[in-house]
Amino acid sequence: MRVRRRNRMLLIIGLVALCAIAVGLTLYALRSNINLFFSPVQIAAGEAPLDHQLRAGGMVKDGSVERDGDSLEVRFVVTDFVDEVEVHYDGILPDLFRDGQGVVVVGKLTEGGWIAADEVLAKHDENYMPPEVAEALEKAGYSPADYRQAPEAAETR
Amino acid sequence: MWAFFHKLGSPRWFYAIASRFEPWCWALALILIVVGSVWGLVFAPADYQQGNSFRIIYVHVPAAFLGQSIYIAMAVCGFVYMVWKIRVADMAAAMMAPLGAVMTFMALLSGSVWGKPTWGTWWQWDARLTSMLILLFLYIGVMVLRATFYRLESAARAAAILTMVGVVNIPIIKYSVEWWNTLHQPASFTITERPAMPVEMWLPLLIMVVGFYAFFAAFTLTRVRSEILRREQSKRWVQDMFREKC
């Protein structure tokens, strides 16, 4: 009886381990498909295909956002601090969209070198805090993204 | 210690022990969830970037925790059932599944509602979102698979094997945000680091998380008790108990 139980246990563990290995190898093989978006450097180097749906990720360059007065049209520059790419978009921007925000743009690269975006997504980081804490951090010379690394400033609010 | 577990394995003992703990679990769940929701939704400060929409975290995070924890609990029950043939473990796995599916669905739904204003999209095929959707399909698959068998024992065995194989998905959900570039942000809470939010924000969240777990315990105890009565209705002790009550 004990031997049968042990055998069943080994069989189950073996089965689960095999499945884990199979899934692990599949994901490893697919890793570039699962995460990729093009950075401005890659676009500048000509790695991104023209006229195909693609994603580009980076930061909104400070002061680059130009809104059209009487439509939803907006132009801004996405940068990775090495190269930049201009984005044209006509639609509603997410609440978090602002200068310096990480964004992912879905659209097509045109021959003029700018992206005609169908969708603009803002990326949110894992930091949450009340506005007063964010202010205190900025006064102390940290950015809100350093919340975890700047405990003293956060606590002396 | 072992004697206690063996006793738990007997439906009659489990029924008795569960009846003792059940009201406490319900009371704890009710108090914590009421306190946590009022604190989180009304008194906690708003976020500096997202404003009030961040408050969805007080439902989203506990639901996502439970969705994954319930799956792990089902897999442990399946393992216990397959190795030791303890029927109570199978009943527990069967009774937990719908709650796990609902919690996973709630996490997906609340995340989607939050994602629309924050990210600008209801849904992206991002690794975290997709692996969570697979978890929902696993729950549905396990429940459907169980329902297709007429014999209890075949149903239990098939469900246990599918559940255990599906556990592979849990670490993928957990680490998806670290292994790949995803739209979903990394975890705000880890065991090793301090939380990425101040105490007046995370304390109500902690209360909600504990409250949800208490709810899970209470829900499972109640359902397993009625399942024991249903499956053991021809047993002597069940009939005696009903005779006493009537």
mmCIF file of C-alpha atoms in Angstrom:
data_model
loop_
_atom_site.group_PDB
_atom_site.id
_atom_site.type_symbol
_atom_site.label_atom_id
_atom_site.label_comp_id
_atom_site.label_asym_id
_atom_site.label_seq_id
_atom_site.Cartn_x
_atom_site.Cartn_y
_atom_site.Cartn_z
ATOM 1 C CA MET A 1 0.000 0.000 0.000
ATOM 2 C CA ARG A 2 2.740 2.437 0.966
ATOM 3 C CA VAL A 3 4.671 1.580 -2.204
ATOM 4 C CA ARG A 4 1.601 2.194 -4.361
ATOM 5 C CA ARG A 5 1.076 5.553 -2.725
ATOM 6 C CA ARG A 6 4.702 6.520 -3.288
ATOM 7 C CA ASN A 7 4.516 5.445 -6.916
ATOM 8 C CA ARG A 8 1.394 7.518 -7.468
ATOM 9 C CA MET A 9 3.118 10.493 -5.881
ATOM 10 C CA LEU A 10 6.191 10.128 -8.107
ATOM 11 C CA LEU A 11 4.005 9.698 -11.188
ATOM 12 C CA ILE A 12 2.095 12.915 -10.466
ATOM 13 C CA ILE A 13 5.240 14.907 -9.717
ATOM 14 C CA GLY A 14 6.827 13.594 -12.906
ATOM 15 C CA LEU A 15 3.772 14.508 -14.966
ATOM 16 C CA VAL A 16 3.628 18.059 -13.628
ATOM 17 C CA ALA A 17 7.394 18.493 -14.051
ATOM 18 C CA LEU A 18 7.227 17.374 -17.691
ATOM 19 C CA CYS A 19 4.407 19.802 -18.423
ATOM 20 C CA ALA A 20 6.345 22.592 -16.730
ATOM 21 C CA ILE A 21 9.383 21.865 -18.890
ATOM 22 C CA ALA A 22 7.281 21.783 -22.063
ATOM 23 C CA VAL A 23 5.603 25.098 -21.270
ATOM 24 C CA GLY A 24 8.911 26.632 -20.166
ATOM 25 C CA LEU A 25 10.644 25.720 -23.435
ATOM 26 C CA THR A 26 7.722 27.011 -25.503
ATOM 27 C CA LEU A 27 7.743 30.353 -23.719
ATOM 28 C CA TYR A 28 11.523 30.546 -24.029
ATOM 29 C CA ALA A 29 11.248 30.001 -27.771
ATOM 30 C CA LEU A 30 8.539 32.641 -28.066
ATOM 31 C CA ARG A 31 10.158 35.187 -25.775
ATOM 32 C CA SER A 32 10.780 37.799 -28.444
ATOM 33 C CA ASN A 33 7.161 37.601 -29.645
ATOM 34 C CA ILE A 34 5.773 37.967 -26.171
ATOM 35 C CA ASN A 35 7.379 41.259 -25.234
ATOM 36 C CA LEU A 36 8.629 43.124 -28.191
ATOM 37 C CA PHE A 37 7.980 46.711 -28.993
ATOM 38 C CA PHE A 38 10.349 48.812 -31.086
ATOM 39 C CA SER A 39 12.377 51.502 -29.389
ATOM 40 C CA PRO A 40 13.154 54.768 -31.224
ATOM 41 C CA VAL A 41 16.748 53.554 -31.671
ATOM 42 C CA GLN A 42 15.557 50.491 -33.556
ATOM 43 C CA ILE A 43 13.224 52.599 -35.694
ATOM 44 C CA ALA A 44 16.018 55.036 -36.505
ATOM 45 C CA ALA A 45 18.240 52.099 -37.467
ATOM 46 C CA GLY A 46 15.582 50.966 -39.963
ATOM 47 C CA GLU A 47 14.679 47.766 -38.151
ATOM 48 C CA ALA A 48 10.970 48.537 -38.084
ATOM 49 C CA PRO A 49 8.900 47.649 -41.185
ATOM 50 C CA LEU A 50 7.161 50.427 -43.120
ATOM 51 C CA ASP A 51 3.365 50.387 -43.399
ATOM 52 C CA HIS A 52 2.925 47.476 -41.023
ATOM 53 C CA GLN A 53 1.132 47.513 -37.711
ATOM 54 C CA LEU A 54 3.812 47.888 -35.038
ATOM 55 C CA ARG A 55 4.302 49.012 -31.470
ATOM 56 C CA ALA A 56 6.798 51.587 -30.343
ATOM 57 C CA GLY A 57 7.628 52.304 -26.731
ATOM 58 C CA GLY A 58 9.444 55.102 -24.948
ATOM 59 C CA MET A 59 8.988 58.305 -22.998
ATOM 60 C CA VAL A 60 7.032 61.357 -24.117
ATOM 61 C CA LYS A 61 9.687 64.022 -24.687
ATOM 62 C CA ASP A 62 9.301 67.044 -22.395
ATOM 63 C CA GLY A 63 7.528 69.930 -24.095
ATOM 64 C CA SER A 64 6.931 68.075 -27.343
ATOM 65 C CA VAL A 65 3.143 67.698 -27.084
ATOM 66 C CA GLU A 66 1.265 69.896 -29.586
ATOM 67 C CA ARG A 67 -2.504 69.779 -29.530
ATOM 68 C CA ASP A 68 -4.711 70.956 -32.344
ATOM 69 C CA GLY A 69 -7.093 73.722 -31.231
ATOM 70 C CA ASP A 70 -10.376 72.380 -32.591
ATOM 71 C CA SER A 71 -9.946 68.613 -32.984
ATOM 72 C CA LEU A 72 -8.523 65.732 -31.006
ATOM 73 C CA GLU A 73 -5.418 65.658 -33.157
ATOM 74 C CA VAL A 74 -2.164 65.639 -31.250
ATOM 75 C CA ARG A 75 1.524 65.373 -32.138
ATOM 76 C CA PHE A 76 4.298 64.418 -29.782
ATOM 77 C CA VAL A 77 7.772 62.939 -29.768
ATOM 78 C CA VAL A 78 8.654 59.589 -28.215
ATOM 79 C CA THR A 79 12.233 59.292 -27.052
ATOM 80 C CA ASP A 80 14.491 56.717 -25.459
ATOM 81 C CA PHE A 81 17.034 59.498 -24.759
ATOM 82 C CA VAL A 82 19.167 58.382 -27.734
ATOM 83 C CA ASP A 83 16.855 58.630 -30.717
ATOM 84 C CA GLU A 84 13.370 60.004 -31.112
ATOM 85 C CA VAL A 85 10.369 59.411 -33.301
ATOM 86 C CA GLU A 86 7.415 61.675 -33.959
ATOM 87 C CA VAL A 87 3.887 60.391 -33.420
ATOM 88 C CA HIS A 88 0.638 61.725 -34.899
ATOM 89 C CA TYR A 89 -2.553 60.648 -33.212
ATOM 90 C CA ASP A 90 -6.225 61.497 -33.503
ATOM 91 C CA GLY A 91 -8.192 60.236 -30.526
ATOM 92 C CA ILE A 92 -8.609 60.302 -26.784
ATOM 93 C CA LEU A 93 -5.383 60.142 -24.818
ATOM 94 C CA PRO A 94 -5.253 58.171 -21.550
ATOM 95 C CA ASP A 95 -5.421 60.114 -18.259
ATOM 96 C CA LEU A 96 -1.800 59.387 -17.461
ATOM 97 C CA PHE A 97 -0.519 60.855 -20.710
ATOM 98 C CA ARG A 98 1.862 63.726 -19.965
ATOM 99 C CA ASP A 99 5.444 64.854 -20.490
ATOM 100 C CA GLY A 100 7.937 62.276 -19.323
ATOM 101 C CA GLN A 101 5.345 59.485 -19.139
ATOM 102 C CA GLY A 102 6.170 56.024 -20.492
ATOM 103 C CA VAL A 103 3.903 55.204 -23.426
ATOM 104 C CA VAL A 104 3.321 52.416 -25.905
ATOM 105 C CA VAL A 105 2.089 53.557 -29.313
ATOM 106 C CA VAL A 106 0.313 51.199 -31.707
ATOM 107 C CA GLY A 107 0.318 52.299 -35.350
ATOM 108 C CA LYS A 108 2.099 52.331 -38.683
ATOM 109 C CA LEU A 109 5.463 53.816 -39.560
ATOM 110 C CA THR A 110 5.069 56.123 -42.547
ATOM 111 C CA GLU A 111 7.640 57.022 -45.180
ATOM 112 C CA GLY A 112 8.099 60.420 -43.588
ATOM 113 C CA GLY A 113 9.571 58.648 -40.544
ATOM 114 C CA TRP A 114 6.703 59.471 -38.191
ATOM 115 C CA ILE A 115 4.187 57.046 -36.744
ATOM 116 C CA ALA A 116 0.485 57.313 -37.542
ATOM 117 C CA ALA A 117 -0.904 55.978 -34.281
ATOM 118 C CA ASP A 118 -4.232 54.174 -33.912
ATOM 119 C CA GLU A 119 -3.803 53.791 -30.203
ATOM 120 C CA VAL A 120 -1.737 55.452 -27.483
ATOM 121 C CA LEU A 121 -1.335 53.564 -24.207
ATOM 122 C CA ALA A 122 0.193 54.950 -21.035
ATOM 123 C CA LYS A 123 2.299 52.686 -18.890
ATOM 124 C CA HIS A 124 1.814 52.975 -15.158
ATOM 125 C CA ASP A 125 4.547 52.075 -12.691
ATOM 126 C CA GLU A 126 4.072 50.238 -9.402
ATOM 127 C CA ASN A 127 4.264 53.359 -7.204
ATOM 128 C CA TYR A 128 1.159 54.754 -5.590
ATOM 129 C CA MET A 129 1.097 57.787 -3.286
ATOM 130 C CA PRO A 130 -1.049 60.738 -2.260
ATOM 131 C CA PRO A 131 -0.289 64.035 -4.041
ATOM 132 C CA GLU A 132 1.330 65.546 -0.893
ATOM 133 C CA VAL A 133 3.879 62.734 -0.776
ATOM 134 C CA ALA A 134 4.735 63.215 -4.453
ATOM 135 C CA GLU A 135 5.264 66.924 -3.747
ATOM 136 C CA ALA A 136 7.474 66.206 -0.729
ATOM 137 C CA LEU A 137 9.560 63.818 -2.814
ATOM 138 C CA GLU A 138 10.032 66.393 -5.540
ATOM 139 C CA LYS A 139 11.062 69.048 -3.021
ATOM 140 C CA ALA A 140 13.658 66.672 -1.633
ATOM 141 C CA GLY A 141 15.033 66.254 -5.121
ATOM 142 C CA TYR A 142 13.657 62.807 -5.909
ATOM 143 C CA SER A 143 11.304 61.831 -8.662
ATOM 144 C CA PRO A 144 8.099 60.068 -7.591
ATOM 145 C CA ALA A 145 9.405 56.949 -9.345
ATOM 146 C CA ASP A 146 12.116 56.716 -6.649
ATOM 147 C CA TYR A 147 9.537 56.260 -3.908
ATOM 148 C CA ARG A 148 10.963 52.942 -2.736
ATOM 149 C CA GLN A 149 14.503 54.301 -2.662
ATOM 150 C CA ALA A 150 13.657 57.552 -0.890
ATOM 151 C CA PRO A 151 12.022 56.595 2.382
ATOM 152 C CA GLU A 152 13.226 59.599 4.424
ATOM 153 C CA ALA A 153 11.628 62.140 2.103
ATOM 154 C CA ALA A 154 8.350 60.237 2.007
ATOM 155 C CA GLU A 155 8.180 60.071 5.771
ATOM 156 C CA THR A 156 8.988 63.731 6.466
ATOM 157 C CA ARG A 157 5.934 65.000 4.669
ATOM 158 C CA MET B 1 -0.522 16.310 14.241
ATOM 159 C CA TRP B 2 -0.966 13.491 11.707
ATOM 160 C CA ALA B 3 -3.893 12.166 13.686
ATOM 161 C CA PHE B 4 -5.592 15.529 13.230
ATOM 162 C CA PHE B 5 -5.193 15.353 9.454
ATOM 163 C CA HIS B 6 -6.464 11.805 9.341
ATOM 164 C CA LYS B 7 -9.513 12.867 11.275
ATOM 165 C CA LEU B 8 -10.030 15.758 8.855
ATOM 166 C CA GLY B 9 -9.988 13.195 6.083
ATOM 167 C CA SER B 10 -13.080 11.531 7.473
ATOM 168 C CA PRO B 11 -16.220 13.315 6.257
ATOM 169 C CA ARG B 12 -17.913 13.002 9.602
ATOM 170 C CA TRP B 13 -15.064 14.652 11.500
ATOM 171 C CA PHE B 14 -14.587 17.278 8.870
ATOM 172 C CA TYR B 15 -18.271 18.118 9.118
ATOM 173 C CA ALA B 16 -17.999 18.546 12.886
ATOM 174 C CA ILE B 17 -14.821 20.636 12.781
ATOM 175 C CA ALA B 18 -16.092 22.772 9.899
ATOM 176 C CA SER B 19 -19.332 23.527 11.761
ATOM 177 C CA ARG B 20 -17.298 24.863 14.650
ATOM 178 C CA PHE B 21 -15.092 27.205 12.558
ATOM 179 C CA GLU B 22 -17.611 28.297 9.983
ATOM 180 C CA PRO B 23 -19.458 31.073 11.910
ATOM 181 C CA TRP B 24 -16.151 32.646 12.987
ATOM 182 C CA CYS B 25 -14.896 32.724 9.433
ATOM 183 C CA TRP B 26 -18.099 34.376 8.205
ATOM 184 C CA ALA B 27 -17.986 36.961 10.992
ATOM 185 C CA LEU B 28 -14.326 37.755 10.361
ATOM 186 C CA ALA B 29 -14.906 38.047 6.612
ATOM 187 C CA LEU B 30 -17.888 40.346 7.041
ATOM 188 C CA ILE B 31 -16.139 42.682 9.494
ATOM 189 C CA LEU B 32 -12.879 42.902 7.551
ATOM 190 C CA ILE B 33 -14.520 43.431 4.169
ATOM 191 C CA VAL B 34 -16.853 46.143 5.478
ATOM 192 C CA VAL B 35 -14.032 47.954 7.324
ATOM 193 C CA GLY B 36 -11.610 47.540 4.421
ATOM 194 C CA SER B 37 -14.051 48.785 1.756
ATOM 195 C CA VAL B 38 -15.168 51.844 3.699
ATOM 196 C CA TRP B 39 -11.593 52.734 4.622
ATOM 197 C CA GLY B 40 -10.216 52.078 1.161
ATOM 198 C CA LEU B 41 -13.016 53.662 -0.837
ATOM 199 C CA VAL B 42 -13.724 56.679 1.364
ATOM 200 C CA PHE B 43 -10.850 57.507 3.714
ATOM 201 C CA ALA B 44 -7.670 56.448 1.943
ATOM 202 C CA PRO B 45 -5.983 59.339 0.089
ATOM 203 C CA ALA B 46 -6.234 59.602 -3.707
ATOM 204 C CA ASP B 47 -3.251 58.790 -5.890
ATOM 205 C CA TYR B 48 -1.059 61.617 -7.237
ATOM 206 C CA GLN B 49 -1.425 60.491 -10.862
ATOM 207 C CA GLN B 50 -4.562 58.389 -11.126
ATOM 208 C CA GLY B 51 -6.751 60.284 -8.675
ATOM 209 C CA ASN B 52 -9.642 58.211 -7.408
ATOM 210 C CA SER B 53 -9.545 55.511 -10.073
ATOM 211 C CA PHE B 54 -6.671 53.848 -8.211
ATOM 212 C CA ARG B 55 -9.224 52.738 -5.569
ATOM 213 C CA ILE B 56 -10.110 49.798 -7.763
ATOM 214 C CA ILE B 57 -6.950 48.262 -6.297
ATOM 215 C CA TYR B 58 -8.958 47.444 -3.151
ATOM 216 C CA VAL B 59 -10.999 44.926 -5.143
ATOM 217 C CA HIS B 60 -8.600 44.070 -7.935
ATOM 218 C CA VAL B 61 -5.608 42.947 -5.883
ATOM 219 C CA PRO B 62 -7.508 40.745 -3.361
ATOM 220 C CA ALA B 63 -9.504 39.176 -6.210
ATOM 221 C CA ALA B 64 -6.339 38.430 -8.171
ATOM 222 C CA PHE B 65 -4.645 36.967 -5.058
ATOM 223 C CA LEU B 66 -7.635 34.717 -4.421
ATOM 224 C CA GLY B 67 -7.926 33.661 -8.053
ATOM 225 C CA GLN B 68 -4.388 32.290 -7.872
ATOM 226 C CA SER B 69 -4.484 31.008 -4.275
ATOM 227 C CA ILE B 70 -7.710 29.082 -4.825
ATOM 228 C CA TYR B 71 -6.162 27.411 -7.845
ATOM 229 C CA ILE B 72 -3.146 26.349 -5.774
ATOM 230 C CA ALA B 73 -5.486 25.111 -3.020
ATOM 231 C CA MET B 74 -7.419 23.066 -5.599
ATOM 232 C CA ALA B 75 -4.185 21.558 -6.897
ATOM 233 C CA VAL B 76 -3.100 20.618 -3.343
ATOM 234 C CA CYS B 77 -6.508 19.020 -2.781
ATOM 235 C CA GLY B 78 -6.173 17.160 -6.080
ATOM 236 C CA PHE B 79 -2.739 15.896 -5.039
ATOM 237 C CA VAL B 80 -4.023 14.735 -1.647
ATOM 238 C CA TYR B 81 -6.940 13.022 -3.361
ATOM 239 C CA MET B 82 -4.781 11.263 -5.948
ATOM 240 C CA VAL B 83 -2.151 10.046 -3.483
ATOM 241 C CA TRP B 84 -4.170 9.261 -0.354
ATOM 242 C CA LYS B 85 -7.636 8.864 -1.922
ATOM 243 C CA ILE B 86 -9.184 11.188 0.659
ATOM 244 C CA ARG B 87 -12.675 12.042 -0.591
ATOM 245 C CA VAL B 88 -13.053 15.227 1.445
ATOM 246 C CA ALA B 89 -10.124 16.679 -0.487
ATOM 247 C CA ASP B 90 -11.946 16.086 -3.746
ATOM 248 C CA MET B 91 -15.127 17.633 -2.400
ATOM 249 C CA ALA B 92 -13.176 20.705 -1.315
ATOM 250 C CA ALA B 93 -11.545 21.040 -4.749
ATOM 251 C CA ALA B 94 -14.925 20.764 -6.453
ATOM 252 C CA MET B 95 -16.562 23.312 -4.161
ATOM 253 C CA MET B 96 -13.772 25.910 -4.454
ATOM 254 C CA ALA B 97 -13.671 25.995 -8.245
ATOM 255 C CA PRO B 98 -16.618 28.347 -8.928
ATOM 256 C CA LEU B 99 -15.362 30.915 -6.396
ATOM 257 C CA GLY B 100 -11.901 30.801 -7.956
ATOM 258 C CA ALA B 101 -13.381 31.379 -11.391
ATOM 259 C CA VAL B 102 -15.475 34.289 -10.135
ATOM 260 C CA MET B 103 -12.466 35.892 -8.411
ATOM 261 C CA THR B 104 -10.335 35.549 -11.534
ATOM 262 C CA PHE B 105 -13.130 37.074 -13.590
ATOM 263 C CA MET B 106 -13.445 39.929 -11.088
ATOM 264 C CA ALA B 107 -9.721 40.603 -11.301
ATOM 265 C CA LEU B 108 -9.884 40.690 -15.104
ATOM 266 C CA LEU B 109 -12.991 42.859 -15.149
ATOM 267 C CA SER B 110 -11.803 45.375 -12.552
ATOM 268 C CA GLY B 111 -8.411 45.547 -14.238
ATOM 269 C CA SER B 112 -10.089 46.228 -17.542
ATOM 270 C CA VAL B 113 -12.252 48.998 -16.099
ATOM 271 C CA TRP B 114 -9.135 50.549 -14.533
ATOM 272 C CA GLY B 115 -7.076 50.047 -17.687
ATOM 273 C CA LYS B 116 -9.459 52.026 -19.901
ATOM 274 C CA PRO B 117 -8.829 55.417 -18.226
ATOM 275 C CA THR B 118 -5.283 54.715 -17.048
ATOM 276 C CA TRP B 119 -3.669 52.928 -19.971
ATOM 277 C CA GLY B 120 -6.209 53.920 -22.580
ATOM 278 C CA THR B 121 -7.339 50.405 -23.458
ATOM 279 C CA TRP B 122 -9.731 47.774 -22.131
ATOM 280 C CA TRP B 123 -7.534 44.884 -23.172
ATOM 281 C CA GLN B 124 -4.073 44.201 -24.538
ATOM 282 C CA TRP B 125 -2.561 40.796 -25.273
ATOM 283 C CA ASP B 126 0.061 41.450 -22.649
ATOM 284 C CA ALA B 127 1.694 38.516 -20.837
ATOM 285 C CA ARG B 128 0.072 39.219 -17.444
ATOM 286 C CA LEU B 129 -3.417 39.744 -18.853
ATOM 287 C CA THR B 130 -3.211 36.729 -21.143
ATOM 288 C CA SER B 131 -1.921 34.355 -18.452
ATOM 289 C CA MET B 132 -4.732 35.500 -16.150
ATOM 290 C CA LEU B 133 -7.255 34.799 -18.912
ATOM 291 C CA ILE B 134 -5.744 31.311 -19.275
ATOM 292 C CA LEU B 135 -6.304 30.829 -15.536
ATOM 293 C CA LEU B 136 -9.995 31.643 -16.033
ATOM 294 C CA PHE B 137 -10.194 29.113 -18.875
ATOM 295 C CA LEU B 138 -8.465 26.511 -16.671
ATOM 296 C CA TYR B 139 -11.103 27.004 -13.983
ATOM 297 C CA ILE B 140 -13.892 26.655 -16.531
ATOM 298 C CA GLY B 141 -12.155 23.628 -18.051
ATOM 299 C CA VAL B 142 -11.846 21.891 -14.682
ATOM 300 C CA MET B 143 -15.509 22.511 -13.869
ATOM 301 C CA VAL B 144 -16.713 21.331 -17.283
ATOM 302 C CA LEU B 145 -14.457 18.271 -17.194
ATOM 303 C CA ARG B 146 -15.832 17.305 -13.809
ATOM 304 C CA ALA B 147 -19.388 17.660 -15.050
ATOM 305 C CA THR B 148 -18.843 15.372 -18.042
ATOM 306 C CA PHE B 149 -18.280 12.218 -15.954
ATOM 307 C CA TYR B 150 -21.105 10.264 -14.474
ATOM 308 C CA ARG B 151 -19.011 8.355 -11.944
ATOM 309 C CA LEU B 152 -17.790 10.516 -9.062
ATOM 310 C CA GLU B 153 -14.440 8.792 -8.951
ATOM 311 C CA SER B 154 -13.590 9.267 -12.640
ATOM 312 C CA ALA B 155 -14.687 12.888 -12.441
ATOM 313 C CA ALA B 156 -12.506 13.470 -9.390
ATOM 314 C CA ARG B 157 -9.466 11.873 -10.986
ATOM 315 C CA ALA B 158 -9.761 13.745 -14.285
ATOM 316 C CA ALA B 159 -10.343 17.083 -12.539
ATOM 317 C CA ALA B 160 -7.392 16.503 -10.181
ATOM 318 C CA ILE B 161 -4.984 15.757 -13.036
ATOM 319 C CA LEU B 162 -6.060 18.774 -15.098
ATOM 320 C CA THR B 163 -5.815 21.018 -12.028
ATOM 321 C CA MET B 164 -2.328 19.826 -11.150
ATOM 322 C CA VAL B 165 -1.015 20.234 -14.692
ATOM 323 C CA GLY B 166 -2.499 23.735 -14.851
ATOM 324 C CA VAL B 167 -0.451 24.809 -11.824
ATOM 325 C CA VAL B 168 2.358 25.512 -14.296
ATOM 326 C CA ASN B 169 0.442 28.685 -15.181
ATOM 327 C CA ILE B 170 0.671 30.149 -11.648
ATOM 328 C CA PRO B 171 4.401 31.045 -11.671
ATOM 329 C CA ILE B 172 3.906 32.383 -15.198
ATOM 330 C CA ILE B 173 1.252 34.793 -13.931
ATOM 331 C CA LYS B 174 3.406 35.823 -10.998
ATOM 332 C CA TYR B 175 6.624 36.420 -12.936
ATOM 333 C CA SER B 176 5.144 37.545 -16.271
ATOM 334 C CA VAL B 177 5.729 41.179 -15.337
ATOM 335 C CA GLU B 178 9.415 40.508 -14.670
ATOM 336 C CA TRP B 179 10.247 38.101 -17.482
ATOM 337 C CA TRP B 180 8.673 40.124 -20.273
ATOM 338 C CA ASN B 181 7.986 43.700 -21.214
ATOM 339 C CA THR B 182 4.350 44.107 -20.259
ATOM 340 C CA LEU B 183 1.860 46.923 -20.054
ATOM 341 C CA HIS B 184 0.903 45.722 -16.577
ATOM 342 C CA GLN B 185 3.152 47.237 -13.907
ATOM 343 C CA PRO B 186 5.350 45.071 -11.633
ATOM 344 C CA ALA B 187 4.091 44.101 -8.181
ATOM 345 C CA SER B 188 3.711 46.916 -5.634
ATOM 346 C CA PHE B 189 4.113 44.384 -2.831
ATOM 347 C CA THR B 190 6.955 41.938 -2.381
ATOM 348 C CA ILE B 191 8.095 40.049 0.669
ATOM 349 C CA THR B 192 11.623 41.439 0.530
ATOM 350 C CA GLU B 193 11.007 45.121 -0.207
ATOM 351 C CA ARG B 194 8.896 47.775 1.410
ATOM 352 C CA PRO B 195 5.558 48.374 -0.336
ATOM 353 C CA ALA B 196 5.547 50.941 -3.146
ATOM 354 C CA MET B 197 2.855 52.965 -1.384
ATOM 355 C CA PRO B 198 2.459 54.640 2.009
ATOM 356 C CA VAL B 199 0.843 52.920 4.966
ATOM 357 C CA GLU B 200 -2.464 54.811 4.765
ATOM 358 C CA MET B 201 -2.939 53.251 1.338
ATOM 359 C CA TRP B 202 -1.746 49.710 1.950
ATOM 360 C CA LEU B 203 -3.286 49.096 5.362
ATOM 361 C CA PRO B 204 -6.896 49.054 4.071
ATOM 362 C CA LEU B 205 -5.672 46.875 1.209
ATOM 363 C CA LEU B 206 -4.174 44.415 3.674
ATOM 364 C CA ILE B 207 -7.489 44.330 5.545
ATOM 365 C CA MET B 208 -9.337 43.627 2.311
ATOM 366 C CA VAL B 209 -6.922 40.845 1.373
ATOM 367 C CA VAL B 210 -7.308 39.129 4.770
ATOM 368 C CA GLY B 211 -11.080 39.654 4.550
ATOM 369 C CA PHE B 212 -11.220 38.013 1.128
ATOM 370 C CA TYR B 213 -9.239 35.022 2.421
ATOM 371 C CA ALA B 214 -11.611 34.718 5.386
ATOM 372 C CA PHE B 215 -14.508 34.835 2.940
ATOM 373 C CA PHE B 216 -12.884 32.077 0.903
ATOM 374 C CA ALA B 217 -12.485 29.919 4.036
ATOM 375 C CA ALA B 218 -16.080 30.528 5.156
ATOM 376 C CA PHE B 219 -17.482 29.901 1.682
ATOM 377 C CA THR B 220 -15.522 26.667 1.277
ATOM 378 C CA LEU B 221 -16.474 25.322 4.731
ATOM 379 C CA THR B 222 -20.153 25.998 4.119
ATOM 380 C CA ARG B 223 -20.181 24.434 0.675
ATOM 381 C CA VAL B 224 -18.090 21.407 1.676
ATOM 382 C CA ARG B 225 -20.431 20.738 4.586
ATOM 383 C CA SER B 226 -23.455 20.639 2.349
ATOM 384 C CA GLU B 227 -21.554 18.554 -0.193
ATOM 385 C CA ILE B 228 -20.673 16.055 2.552
ATOM 386 C CA LEU B 229 -24.343 15.741 3.462
ATOM 387 C CA ARG B 230 -25.262 15.271 -0.193
ATOM 388 C CA ARG B 231 -22.656 12.621 -0.931
ATOM 389 C CA GLU B 232 -22.995 10.792 2.378
ATOM 390 C CA GLN B 233 -26.769 10.929 2.658
ATOM 391 C CA SER B 234 -27.055 7.153 2.866
ATOM 392 C CA LYS B 235 -24.582 6.983 5.782
ATOM 393 C CA ARG B 236 -25.795 6.202 9.236
ATOM 394 C CA TRP B 237 -24.428 9.320 10.971
ATOM 395 C CA VAL B 238 -26.080 11.674 8.522
ATOM 396 C CA GLN B 239 -29.460 9.998 8.915
ATOM 397 C CA ASP B 240 -29.099 9.975 12.699
ATOM 398 C CA MET B 241 -28.289 13.658 12.687
ATOM 399 C CA PHE B 242 -31.368 14.510 10.660
ATOM 400 C CA ARG B 243 -33.575 12.330 12.814
ATOM 401 C CA GLU B 244 -32.384 14.221 15.902
ATOM 402 C CA LYS B 245 -33.181 17.568 14.293
ATOM 403 C CA CYS B 246 -36.665 16.627 13.123
#
